[in-house]
Amino acid sequence: MATRKATKKKSTARSSSAKKSTRSSATKKSSSRKSVAKKSSSRKYSPSAGKNVETEMREMKKGKLKSGRSGKKVTNPKQAIAIGLSEARKQGKKVPAKKS
């Protein structure tokens, strides 16, 4: 039994040192990202585009939001957001282009 306890202690010491090494590498990565990734402070989405998404979400929660061609009821929040952004694009509001 004494040998089993000794082996357990060694394994815990190894795992704690492994954790320390991963933490230090994670901090190095995050600090390098901050210096490289500087973007302009302008908005990506206009406030009115956000209102479009808001209204679509309300309709979805009430159960009144329908999808395009099929006319099925929308139950997925992500789909409701996509519909709201699509409507905002059609109206010419400031919204980034679709990802392909």
PDB file of N, CA and C in Angstrom:
ATOM      1  N   MET A   1       0.808  -1.192   0.000  1.00  0.00           N
ATOM      2  CA  MET A   1       0.000   0.000   0.000  1.00  0.00           C
ATOM      3  C   MET A   1       0.855   1.262   0.000  1.00  0.00           C
ATOM      4  N   ALA A   2       1.997   1.199   0.626  1.00  0.00           N
ATOM      5  CA  ALA A   2       2.863   2.375   0.693  1.00  0.00           C
ATOM      6  C   ALA A   2       3.344   2.773  -0.689  1.00  0.00           C
ATOM      7  N   THR A   3       3.582   1.824  -1.554  1.00  0.00           N
ATOM      8  CA  THR A   3       4.058   2.144  -2.903  1.00  0.00           C
ATOM      9  C   THR A   3       2.958   2.798  -3.731  1.00  0.00           C
ATOM     10  N   ARG A   4       1.727   2.433  -3.508  1.00  0.00           N
ATOM     11  CA  ARG A   4       0.625   3.042  -4.254  1.00  0.00           C
ATOM     12  C   ARG A   4       0.487   4.519  -3.914  1.00  0.00           C
ATOM     13  N   LYS A   5       0.610   4.850  -2.643  1.00  0.00           N
ATOM     14  CA  LYS A   5       0.500   6.251  -2.240  1.00  0.00           C
ATOM     15  C   LYS A   5       1.615   7.085  -2.843  1.00  0.00           C
ATOM     16  N   ALA A   6       2.795   6.521  -2.899  1.00  0.00           N
ATOM     17  CA  ALA A   6       3.935   7.241  -3.452  1.00  0.00           C
ATOM     18  C   ALA A   6       3.724   7.518  -4.934  1.00  0.00           C
ATOM     19  N   THR A   7       3.163   6.571  -5.665  1.00  0.00           N
ATOM     20  CA  THR A   7       2.944   6.777  -7.098  1.00  0.00           C
ATOM     21  C   THR A   7       1.860   7.816  -7.335  1.00  0.00           C
ATOM     22  N   LYS A   8       0.855   7.865  -6.503  1.00  0.00           N
ATOM     23  CA  LYS A   8      -0.196   8.867  -6.647  1.00  0.00           C
ATOM     24  C   LYS A   8       0.360  10.277  -6.461  1.00  0.00           C
ATOM     25  N   LYS A   9       1.256  10.438  -5.500  1.00  0.00           N
ATOM     26  CA  LYS A   9       1.842  11.749  -5.257  1.00  0.00           C
ATOM     27  C   LYS A   9       2.651  12.222  -6.457  1.00  0.00           C
ATOM     28  N   LYS A  10       3.372  11.295  -7.070  1.00  0.00           N
ATOM     29  CA  LYS A  10       4.177  11.663  -8.236  1.00  0.00           C
ATOM     30  C   LYS A  10       3.288  12.091  -9.397  1.00  0.00           C
ATOM     31  N   SER A  11       2.191  11.391  -9.600  1.00  0.00           N
ATOM     32  CA  SER A  11       1.320  11.716 -10.731  1.00  0.00           C
ATOM     33  C   SER A  11       0.661  13.081 -10.543  1.00  0.00           C
ATOM     34  N   THR A  12       0.315  13.437  -9.300  1.00  0.00           N
ATOM     35  CA  THR A  12      -0.290  14.747  -9.077  1.00  0.00           C
ATOM     36  C   THR A  12       0.714  15.857  -9.287  1.00  0.00           C
ATOM     37  N   ALA A  13       1.962  15.605  -8.941  1.00  0.00           N
ATOM     38  CA  ALA A  13       3.004  16.611  -9.145  1.00  0.00           C
ATOM     39  C   ALA A  13       3.211  16.862 -10.632  1.00  0.00           C
ATOM     40  N   ARG A  14       3.137  15.837 -11.440  1.00  0.00           N
ATOM     41  CA  ARG A  14       3.302  15.993 -12.881  1.00  0.00           C
ATOM     42  C   ARG A  14       2.151  16.789 -13.479  1.00  0.00           C
ATOM     43  N   SER A  15       0.943  16.488 -13.052  1.00  0.00           N
ATOM     44  CA  SER A  15      -0.213  17.175 -13.636  1.00  0.00           C
ATOM     45  C   SER A  15      -0.224  18.657 -13.263  1.00  0.00           C
ATOM     46  N   SER A  16       0.231  18.994 -12.065  1.00  0.00           N
ATOM     47  CA  SER A  16       0.237  20.406 -11.684  1.00  0.00           C
ATOM     48  C   SER A  16       1.286  21.177 -12.465  1.00  0.00           C
ATOM     49  N   SER A  17       2.428  20.547 -12.749  1.00  0.00           N
ATOM     50  CA  SER A  17       3.447  21.238 -13.542  1.00  0.00           C
ATOM     51  C   SER A  17       2.987  21.389 -14.983  1.00  0.00           C
ATOM     52  N   ALA A  18       2.222  20.430 -15.483  1.00  0.00           N
ATOM     53  CA  ALA A  18       1.703  20.523 -16.847  1.00  0.00           C
ATOM     54  C   ALA A  18       0.704  21.674 -16.952  1.00  0.00           C
ATOM     55  N   LYS A  19      -0.089  21.858 -15.923  1.00  0.00           N
ATOM     56  CA  LYS A  19      -1.053  22.958 -15.925  1.00  0.00           C
ATOM     57  C   LYS A  19      -0.352  24.300 -15.936  1.00  0.00           C
ATOM     58  N   LYS A  20       0.717  24.412 -15.183  1.00  0.00           N
ATOM     59  CA  LYS A  20       1.444  25.675 -15.125  1.00  0.00           C
ATOM     60  C   LYS A  20       2.021  26.040 -16.483  1.00  0.00           C
ATOM     61  N   SER A  21       2.534  25.060 -17.211  1.00  0.00           N
ATOM     62  CA  SER A  21       3.141  25.347 -18.509  1.00  0.00           C
ATOM     63  C   SER A  21       2.094  25.797 -19.517  1.00  0.00           C
ATOM     64  N   THR A  22       0.889  25.242 -19.457  1.00  0.00           N
ATOM     65  CA  THR A  22      -0.142  25.658 -20.400  1.00  0.00           C
ATOM     66  C   THR A  22      -0.641  27.060 -20.081  1.00  0.00           C
ATOM     67  N   ARG A  23      -0.669  27.410 -18.831  1.00  0.00           N
ATOM     68  CA  ARG A  23      -1.115  28.757 -18.462  1.00  0.00           C
ATOM     69  C   ARG A  23      -0.163  29.821 -18.963  1.00  0.00           C
ATOM     70  N   SER A  24       1.121  29.568 -18.833  1.00  0.00           N
ATOM     71  CA  SER A  24       2.086  30.576 -19.263  1.00  0.00           C
ATOM     72  C   SER A  24       2.045  30.755 -20.773  1.00  0.00           C
ATOM     73  N   SER A  25       1.819  29.674 -21.525  1.00  0.00           N
ATOM     74  CA  SER A  25       1.744  29.798 -22.979  1.00  0.00           C
ATOM     75  C   SER A  25       0.467  30.524 -23.390  1.00  0.00           C
ATOM     76  N   ALA A  26      -0.607  30.345 -22.625  1.00  0.00           N
ATOM     77  CA  ALA A  26      -1.863  31.028 -22.950  1.00  0.00           C
ATOM     78  C   ALA A  26      -1.728  32.533 -22.750  1.00  0.00           C
ATOM     79  N   THR A  27      -0.991  32.944 -21.728  1.00  0.00           N
ATOM     80  CA  THR A  27      -0.838  34.377 -21.505  1.00  0.00           C
ATOM     81  C   THR A  27       0.024  35.008 -22.584  1.00  0.00           C
ATOM     82  N   LYS A  28       0.992  34.276 -23.090  1.00  0.00           N
ATOM     83  CA  LYS A  28       1.834  34.804 -24.155  1.00  0.00           C
ATOM     84  C   LYS A  28       1.019  35.025 -25.431  1.00  0.00           C
ATOM     85  N   LYS A  29       0.126  34.101 -25.735  1.00  0.00           N
ATOM     86  CA  LYS A  29      -0.692  34.222 -26.942  1.00  0.00           C
ATOM     87  C   LYS A  29      -1.604  35.429 -26.868  1.00  0.00           C
ATOM     88  N   SER A  30      -2.246  35.630 -25.728  1.00  0.00           N
ATOM     89  CA  SER A  30      -3.202  36.731 -25.615  1.00  0.00           C
ATOM     90  C   SER A  30      -2.510  38.085 -25.684  1.00  0.00           C
ATOM     91  N   SER A  31      -1.305  38.187 -25.153  1.00  0.00           N
ATOM     92  CA  SER A  31      -0.623  39.476 -25.194  1.00  0.00           C
ATOM     93  C   SER A  31      -0.192  39.823 -26.610  1.00  0.00           C
ATOM     94  N   SER A  32       0.172  38.828 -27.418  1.00  0.00           N
ATOM     95  CA  SER A  32       0.579  39.104 -28.789  1.00  0.00           C
ATOM     96  C   SER A  32      -0.623  39.489 -29.649  1.00  0.00           C
ATOM     97  N   ARG A  33      -1.787  38.961 -29.339  1.00  0.00           N
ATOM     98  CA  ARG A  33      -2.985  39.285 -30.110  1.00  0.00           C
ATOM     99  C   ARG A  33      -3.391  40.738 -29.911  1.00  0.00           C
ATOM    100  N   LYS A  34      -3.244  41.239 -28.708  1.00  0.00           N
ATOM    101  CA  LYS A  34      -3.674  42.599 -28.414  1.00  0.00           C
ATOM    102  C   LYS A  34      -2.903  43.625 -29.229  1.00  0.00           C
ATOM    103  N   SER A  35      -1.610  43.410 -29.383  1.00  0.00           N
ATOM    104  CA  SER A  35      -0.800  44.384 -30.091  1.00  0.00           C
ATOM    105  C   SER A  35      -1.059  44.343 -31.600  1.00  0.00           C
ATOM    106  N   VAL A  36      -1.430  43.183 -32.124  1.00  0.00           N
ATOM    107  CA  VAL A  36      -1.622  43.039 -33.566  1.00  0.00           C
ATOM    108  C   VAL A  36      -3.030  43.453 -33.984  1.00  0.00           C
ATOM    109  N   ALA A  37      -4.039  43.065 -33.221  1.00  0.00           N
ATOM    110  CA  ALA A  37      -5.423  43.246 -33.644  1.00  0.00           C
ATOM    111  C   ALA A  37      -5.979  44.586 -33.186  1.00  0.00           C
ATOM    112  N   LYS A  38      -5.640  45.653 -33.887  1.00  0.00           N
ATOM    113  CA  LYS A  38      -6.243  46.955 -33.619  1.00  0.00           C
ATOM    114  C   LYS A  38      -7.171  47.294 -34.772  1.00  0.00           C
ATOM    115  N   LYS A  39      -8.409  47.587 -34.438  1.00  0.00           N
ATOM    116  CA  LYS A  39      -9.395  47.921 -35.461  1.00  0.00           C
ATOM    117  C   LYS A  39      -9.956  49.306 -35.175  1.00  0.00           C
ATOM    118  N   SER A  40     -10.636  49.844 -36.168  1.00  0.00           N
ATOM    119  CA  SER A  40     -11.249  51.148 -35.979  1.00  0.00           C
ATOM    120  C   SER A  40     -12.430  51.015 -35.025  1.00  0.00           C
ATOM    121  N   SER A  41     -12.810  52.110 -34.430  1.00  0.00           N
ATOM    122  CA  SER A  41     -13.855  52.067 -33.420  1.00  0.00           C
ATOM    123  C   SER A  41     -15.242  52.341 -34.001  1.00  0.00           C
ATOM    124  N   SER A  42     -15.390  52.280 -35.316  1.00  0.00           N
ATOM    125  CA  SER A  42     -16.704  52.528 -35.907  1.00  0.00           C
ATOM    126  C   SER A  42     -17.595  51.299 -35.733  1.00  0.00           C
ATOM    127  N   ARG A  43     -18.891  51.531 -35.779  1.00  0.00           N
ATOM    128  CA  ARG A  43     -19.849  50.449 -35.593  1.00  0.00           C
ATOM    129  C   ARG A  43     -19.882  49.533 -36.815  1.00  0.00           C
ATOM    130  N   LYS A  44     -20.080  48.240 -36.570  1.00  0.00           N
ATOM    131  CA  LYS A  44     -20.255  47.308 -37.679  1.00  0.00           C
ATOM    132  C   LYS A  44     -21.716  47.309 -38.121  1.00  0.00           C
ATOM    133  N   TYR A  45     -22.620  47.399 -37.156  1.00  0.00           N
ATOM    134  CA  TYR A  45     -24.051  47.377 -37.435  1.00  0.00           C
ATOM    135  C   TYR A  45     -24.658  48.692 -36.993  1.00  0.00           C
ATOM    136  N   SER A  46     -25.553  49.230 -37.800  1.00  0.00           N
ATOM    137  CA  SER A  46     -26.215  50.478 -37.411  1.00  0.00           C
ATOM    138  C   SER A  46     -27.241  50.184 -36.317  1.00  0.00           C
ATOM    139  N   PRO A  47     -27.551  51.186 -35.491  1.00  0.00           N
ATOM    140  CA  PRO A  47     -28.552  50.974 -34.434  1.00  0.00           C
ATOM    141  C   PRO A  47     -29.917  50.575 -34.993  1.00  0.00           C
ATOM    142  N   SER A  48     -30.265  51.097 -36.156  1.00  0.00           N
ATOM    143  CA  SER A  48     -31.557  50.748 -36.752  1.00  0.00           C
ATOM    144  C   SER A  48     -31.580  49.287 -37.221  1.00  0.00           C
ATOM    145  N   ALA A  49     -30.420  48.753 -37.598  1.00  0.00           N
ATOM    146  CA  ALA A  49     -30.347  47.332 -37.960  1.00  0.00           C
ATOM    147  C   ALA A  49     -30.600  46.480 -36.726  1.00  0.00           C
ATOM    148  N   GLY A  50     -30.112  46.933 -35.588  1.00  0.00           N
ATOM    149  CA  GLY A  50     -30.370  46.232 -34.334  1.00  0.00           C
ATOM    150  C   GLY A  50     -31.844  46.228 -33.982  1.00  0.00           C
ATOM    151  N   LYS A  51     -32.536  47.301 -34.320  1.00  0.00           N
ATOM    152  CA  LYS A  51     -33.984  47.367 -34.067  1.00  0.00           C
ATOM    153  C   LYS A  51     -34.731  46.377 -34.950  1.00  0.00           C
ATOM    154  N   ASN A  52     -34.257  46.205 -36.189  1.00  0.00           N
ATOM    155  CA  ASN A  52     -34.870  45.205 -37.069  1.00  0.00           C
ATOM    156  C   ASN A  52     -34.749  43.821 -36.459  1.00  0.00           C
ATOM    157  N   VAL A  53     -33.582  43.491 -35.957  1.00  0.00           N
ATOM    158  CA  VAL A  53     -33.349  42.186 -35.348  1.00  0.00           C
ATOM    159  C   VAL A  53     -34.235  42.043 -34.109  1.00  0.00           C
ATOM    160  N   GLU A  54     -34.346  43.115 -33.361  1.00  0.00           N
ATOM    161  CA  GLU A  54     -35.172  43.106 -32.148  1.00  0.00           C
ATOM    162  C   GLU A  54     -36.627  42.775 -32.467  1.00  0.00           C
ATOM    163  N   THR A  55     -37.169  43.403 -33.497  1.00  0.00           N
ATOM    164  CA  THR A  55     -38.572  43.156 -33.856  1.00  0.00           C
ATOM    165  C   THR A  55     -38.775  41.730 -34.351  1.00  0.00           C
ATOM    166  N   GLU A  56     -37.809  41.206 -35.112  1.00  0.00           N
ATOM    167  CA  GLU A  56     -37.907  39.827 -35.590  1.00  0.00           C
ATOM    168  C   GLU A  56     -37.863  38.849 -34.425  1.00  0.00           C
ATOM    169  N   MET A  57     -37.035  39.132 -33.429  1.00  0.00           N
ATOM    170  CA  MET A  57     -36.954  38.262 -32.248  1.00  0.00           C
ATOM    171  C   MET A  57     -38.285  38.274 -31.493  1.00  0.00           C
ATOM    172  N   ARG A  58     -38.894  39.442 -31.378  1.00  0.00           N
ATOM    173  CA  ARG A  58     -40.190  39.530 -30.696  1.00  0.00           C
ATOM    174  C   ARG A  58     -41.244  38.698 -31.425  1.00  0.00           C
ATOM    175  N   GLU A  59     -41.259  38.820 -32.757  1.00  0.00           N
ATOM    176  CA  GLU A  59     -42.213  38.045 -33.541  1.00  0.00           C
ATOM    177  C   GLU A  59     -41.989  36.549 -33.360  1.00  0.00           C
ATOM    178  N   MET A  60     -40.715  36.133 -33.319  1.00  0.00           N
ATOM    179  CA  MET A  60     -40.405  34.718 -33.133  1.00  0.00           C
ATOM    180  C   MET A  60     -40.912  34.237 -31.780  1.00  0.00           C
ATOM    181  N   LYS A  61     -40.698  35.035 -30.750  1.00  0.00           N
ATOM    182  CA  LYS A  61     -41.120  34.637 -29.406  1.00  0.00           C
ATOM    183  C   LYS A  61     -42.643  34.548 -29.299  1.00  0.00           C
ATOM    184  N   LYS A  62     -43.355  35.410 -30.049  1.00  0.00           N
ATOM    185  CA  LYS A  62     -44.814  35.359 -30.063  1.00  0.00           C
ATOM    186  C   LYS A  62     -45.334  34.210 -30.912  1.00  0.00           C
ATOM    187  N   GLY A  63     -44.464  33.687 -31.807  1.00  0.00           N
ATOM    188  CA  GLY A  63     -44.872  32.592 -32.682  1.00  0.00           C
ATOM    189  C   GLY A  63     -45.445  33.066 -33.995  1.00  0.00           C
ATOM    190  N   LYS A  64     -45.183  34.318 -34.360  1.00  0.00           N
ATOM    191  CA  LYS A  64     -45.746  34.882 -35.588  1.00  0.00           C
ATOM    192  C   LYS A  64     -44.730  34.959 -36.728  1.00  0.00           C
ATOM    193  N   LEU A  65     -43.462  34.685 -36.452  1.00  0.00           N
ATOM    194  CA  LEU A  65     -42.429  34.814 -37.478  1.00  0.00           C
ATOM    195  C   LEU A  65     -42.416  33.576 -38.370  1.00  0.00           C
ATOM    196  N   LYS A  66     -42.505  33.808 -39.682  1.00  0.00           N
ATOM    197  CA  LYS A  66     -42.507  32.727 -40.656  1.00  0.00           C
ATOM    198  C   LYS A  66     -41.291  32.866 -41.557  1.00  0.00           C
ATOM    199  N   SER A  67     -40.793  31.738 -42.049  1.00  0.00           N
ATOM    200  CA  SER A  67     -39.642  31.773 -42.948  1.00  0.00           C
ATOM    201  C   SER A  67     -40.114  32.110 -44.358  1.00  0.00           C
ATOM    202  N   GLY A  68     -39.158  32.373 -45.238  1.00  0.00           N
ATOM    203  CA  GLY A  68     -39.436  32.887 -46.574  1.00  0.00           C
ATOM    204  C   GLY A  68     -40.358  32.060 -47.443  1.00  0.00           C
ATOM    205  N   ARG A  69     -39.825  31.134 -48.214  1.00  0.00           N
ATOM    206  CA  ARG A  69     -40.623  30.411 -49.206  1.00  0.00           C
ATOM    207  C   ARG A  69     -41.585  29.414 -48.578  1.00  0.00           C
ATOM    208  N   SER A  70     -41.097  28.635 -47.653  1.00  0.00           N
ATOM    209  CA  SER A  70     -41.929  27.559 -47.108  1.00  0.00           C
ATOM    210  C   SER A  70     -43.031  28.095 -46.199  1.00  0.00           C
ATOM    211  N   GLY A  71     -42.789  29.211 -45.539  1.00  0.00           N
ATOM    212  CA  GLY A  71     -43.792  29.782 -44.642  1.00  0.00           C
ATOM    213  C   GLY A  71     -43.900  29.054 -43.318  1.00  0.00           C
ATOM    214  N   LYS A  72     -42.883  28.223 -42.998  1.00  0.00           N
ATOM    215  CA  LYS A  72     -42.902  27.508 -41.726  1.00  0.00           C
ATOM    216  C   LYS A  72     -42.587  28.457 -40.585  1.00  0.00           C
ATOM    217  N   LYS A  73     -43.054  28.096 -39.401  1.00  0.00           N
ATOM    218  CA  LYS A  73     -42.818  28.907 -38.216  1.00  0.00           C
ATOM    219  C   LYS A  73     -41.345  28.836 -37.817  1.00  0.00           C
ATOM    220  N   VAL A  74     -40.749  29.990 -37.504  1.00  0.00           N
ATOM    221  CA  VAL A  74     -39.351  30.056 -37.087  1.00  0.00           C
ATOM    222  C   VAL A  74     -39.296  29.885 -35.573  1.00  0.00           C
ATOM    223  N   THR A  75     -38.479  28.912 -35.118  1.00  0.00           N
ATOM    224  CA  THR A  75     -38.341  28.680 -33.678  1.00  0.00           C
ATOM    225  C   THR A  75     -36.912  28.863 -33.210  1.00  0.00           C
ATOM    226  N   ASN A  76     -35.963  28.986 -34.130  1.00  0.00           N
ATOM    227  CA  ASN A  76     -34.555  29.110 -33.787  1.00  0.00           C
ATOM    228  C   ASN A  76     -34.165  30.589 -33.704  1.00  0.00           C
ATOM    229  N   PRO A  77     -33.618  31.051 -32.571  1.00  0.00           N
ATOM    230  CA  PRO A  77     -33.229  32.460 -32.442  1.00  0.00           C
ATOM    231  C   PRO A  77     -32.190  32.900 -33.471  1.00  0.00           C
ATOM    232  N   LYS A  78     -31.273  32.013 -33.827  1.00  0.00           N
ATOM    233  CA  LYS A  78     -30.256  32.366 -34.822  1.00  0.00           C
ATOM    234  C   LYS A  78     -30.905  32.656 -36.168  1.00  0.00           C
ATOM    235  N   GLN A  79     -31.934  31.900 -36.493  1.00  0.00           N
ATOM    236  CA  GLN A  79     -32.628  32.118 -37.754  1.00  0.00           C
ATOM    237  C   GLN A  79     -33.375  33.449 -37.721  1.00  0.00           C
ATOM    238  N   ALA A  80     -33.931  33.796 -36.571  1.00  0.00           N
ATOM    239  CA  ALA A  80     -34.627  35.076 -36.430  1.00  0.00           C
ATOM    240  C   ALA A  80     -33.657  36.237 -36.612  1.00  0.00           C
ATOM    241  N   ILE A  81     -32.447  36.105 -36.072  1.00  0.00           N
ATOM    242  CA  ILE A  81     -31.427  37.139 -36.230  1.00  0.00           C
ATOM    243  C   ILE A  81     -31.057  37.277 -37.705  1.00  0.00           C
ATOM    244  N   ALA A  82     -30.896  36.144 -38.386  1.00  0.00           N
ATOM    245  CA  ALA A  82     -30.543  36.162 -39.801  1.00  0.00           C
ATOM    246  C   ALA A  82     -31.622  36.850 -40.627  1.00  0.00           C
ATOM    247  N   ILE A  83     -32.871  36.607 -40.292  1.00  0.00           N
ATOM    248  CA  ILE A  83     -33.975  37.249 -41.008  1.00  0.00           C
ATOM    249  C   ILE A  83     -33.953  38.752 -40.766  1.00  0.00           C
ATOM    250  N   GLY A  84     -33.714  39.160 -39.515  1.00  0.00           N
ATOM    251  CA  GLY A  84     -33.649  40.585 -39.185  1.00  0.00           C
ATOM    252  C   GLY A  84     -32.522  41.289 -39.920  1.00  0.00           C
ATOM    253  N   LEU A  85     -31.361  40.668 -39.998  1.00  0.00           N
ATOM    254  CA  LEU A  85     -30.228  41.271 -40.715  1.00  0.00           C
ATOM    255  C   LEU A  85     -30.492  41.322 -42.213  1.00  0.00           C
ATOM    256  N   SER A  86     -31.149  40.317 -42.724  1.00  0.00           N
ATOM    257  CA  SER A  86     -31.493  40.290 -44.143  1.00  0.00           C
ATOM    258  C   SER A  86     -32.434  41.440 -44.489  1.00  0.00           C
ATOM    259  N   GLU A  87     -33.412  41.663 -43.641  1.00  0.00           N
ATOM    260  CA  GLU A  87     -34.347  42.777 -43.847  1.00  0.00           C
ATOM    261  C   GLU A  87     -33.619  44.116 -43.790  1.00  0.00           C
ATOM    262  N   ALA A  88     -32.676  44.233 -42.869  1.00  0.00           N
ATOM    263  CA  ALA A  88     -31.906  45.474 -42.740  1.00  0.00           C
ATOM    264  C   ALA A  88     -31.070  45.713 -43.994  1.00  0.00           C
ATOM    265  N   ARG A  89     -30.500  44.659 -44.564  1.00  0.00           N
ATOM    266  CA  ARG A  89     -29.718  44.798 -45.802  1.00  0.00           C
ATOM    267  C   ARG A  89     -30.595  45.268 -46.944  1.00  0.00           C
ATOM    268  N   LYS A  90     -31.815  44.711 -47.024  1.00  0.00           N
ATOM    269  CA  LYS A  90     -32.746  45.100 -48.087  1.00  0.00           C
ATOM    270  C   LYS A  90     -33.115  46.577 -47.989  1.00  0.00           C
ATOM    271  N   GLN A  91     -33.198  47.091 -46.760  1.00  0.00           N
ATOM    272  CA  GLN A  91     -33.536  48.499 -46.544  1.00  0.00           C
ATOM    273  C   GLN A  91     -32.335  49.424 -46.701  1.00  0.00           C
ATOM    274  N   GLY A  92     -31.151  48.847 -46.902  1.00  0.00           N
ATOM    275  CA  GLY A  92     -29.946  49.656 -47.131  1.00  0.00           C
ATOM    276  C   GLY A  92     -29.278  50.144 -45.870  1.00  0.00           C
ATOM    277  N   LYS A  93     -29.521  49.489 -44.753  1.00  0.00           N
ATOM    278  CA  LYS A  93     -28.891  49.896 -43.501  1.00  0.00           C
ATOM    279  C   LYS A  93     -27.477  49.345 -43.419  1.00  0.00           C
ATOM    280  N   LYS A  94     -26.677  49.890 -42.505  1.00  0.00           N
ATOM    281  CA  LYS A  94     -25.289  49.486 -42.391  1.00  0.00           C
ATOM    282  C   LYS A  94     -25.181  48.143 -41.688  1.00  0.00           C
ATOM    283  N   VAL A  95     -24.911  47.111 -42.495  1.00  0.00           N
ATOM    284  CA  VAL A  95     -24.768  45.740 -42.011  1.00  0.00           C
ATOM    285  C   VAL A  95     -23.652  45.102 -42.829  1.00  0.00           C
ATOM    286  N   PRO A  96     -22.704  44.380 -42.199  1.00  0.00           N
ATOM    287  CA  PRO A  96     -21.659  43.714 -42.977  1.00  0.00           C
ATOM    288  C   PRO A  96     -22.247  42.700 -43.944  1.00  0.00           C
ATOM    289  N   ALA A  97     -21.525  42.431 -45.024  1.00  0.00           N
ATOM    290  CA  ALA A  97     -21.975  41.467 -46.028  1.00  0.00           C
ATOM    291  C   ALA A  97     -22.048  40.077 -45.433  1.00  0.00           C
ATOM    292  N   LYS A  98     -22.857  39.235 -46.037  1.00  0.00           N
ATOM    293  CA  LYS A  98     -22.997  37.854 -45.586  1.00  0.00           C
ATOM    294  C   LYS A  98     -21.676  37.125 -45.707  1.00  0.00           C
ATOM    295  N   LYS A  99     -21.411  36.200 -44.767  1.00  0.00           N
ATOM    296  CA  LYS A  99     -20.240  35.347 -44.864  1.00  0.00           C
ATOM    297  C   LYS A  99     -20.574  34.205 -45.814  1.00  0.00           C
ATOM    298  N   SER A 100     -19.648  33.871 -46.682  1.00  0.00           N
ATOM    299  CA  SER A 100     -19.917  32.795 -47.631  1.00  0.00           C
ATOM    300  C   SER A 100     -19.417  31.463 -47.163  1.00  0.00           C
TER     301      SER A 100
END
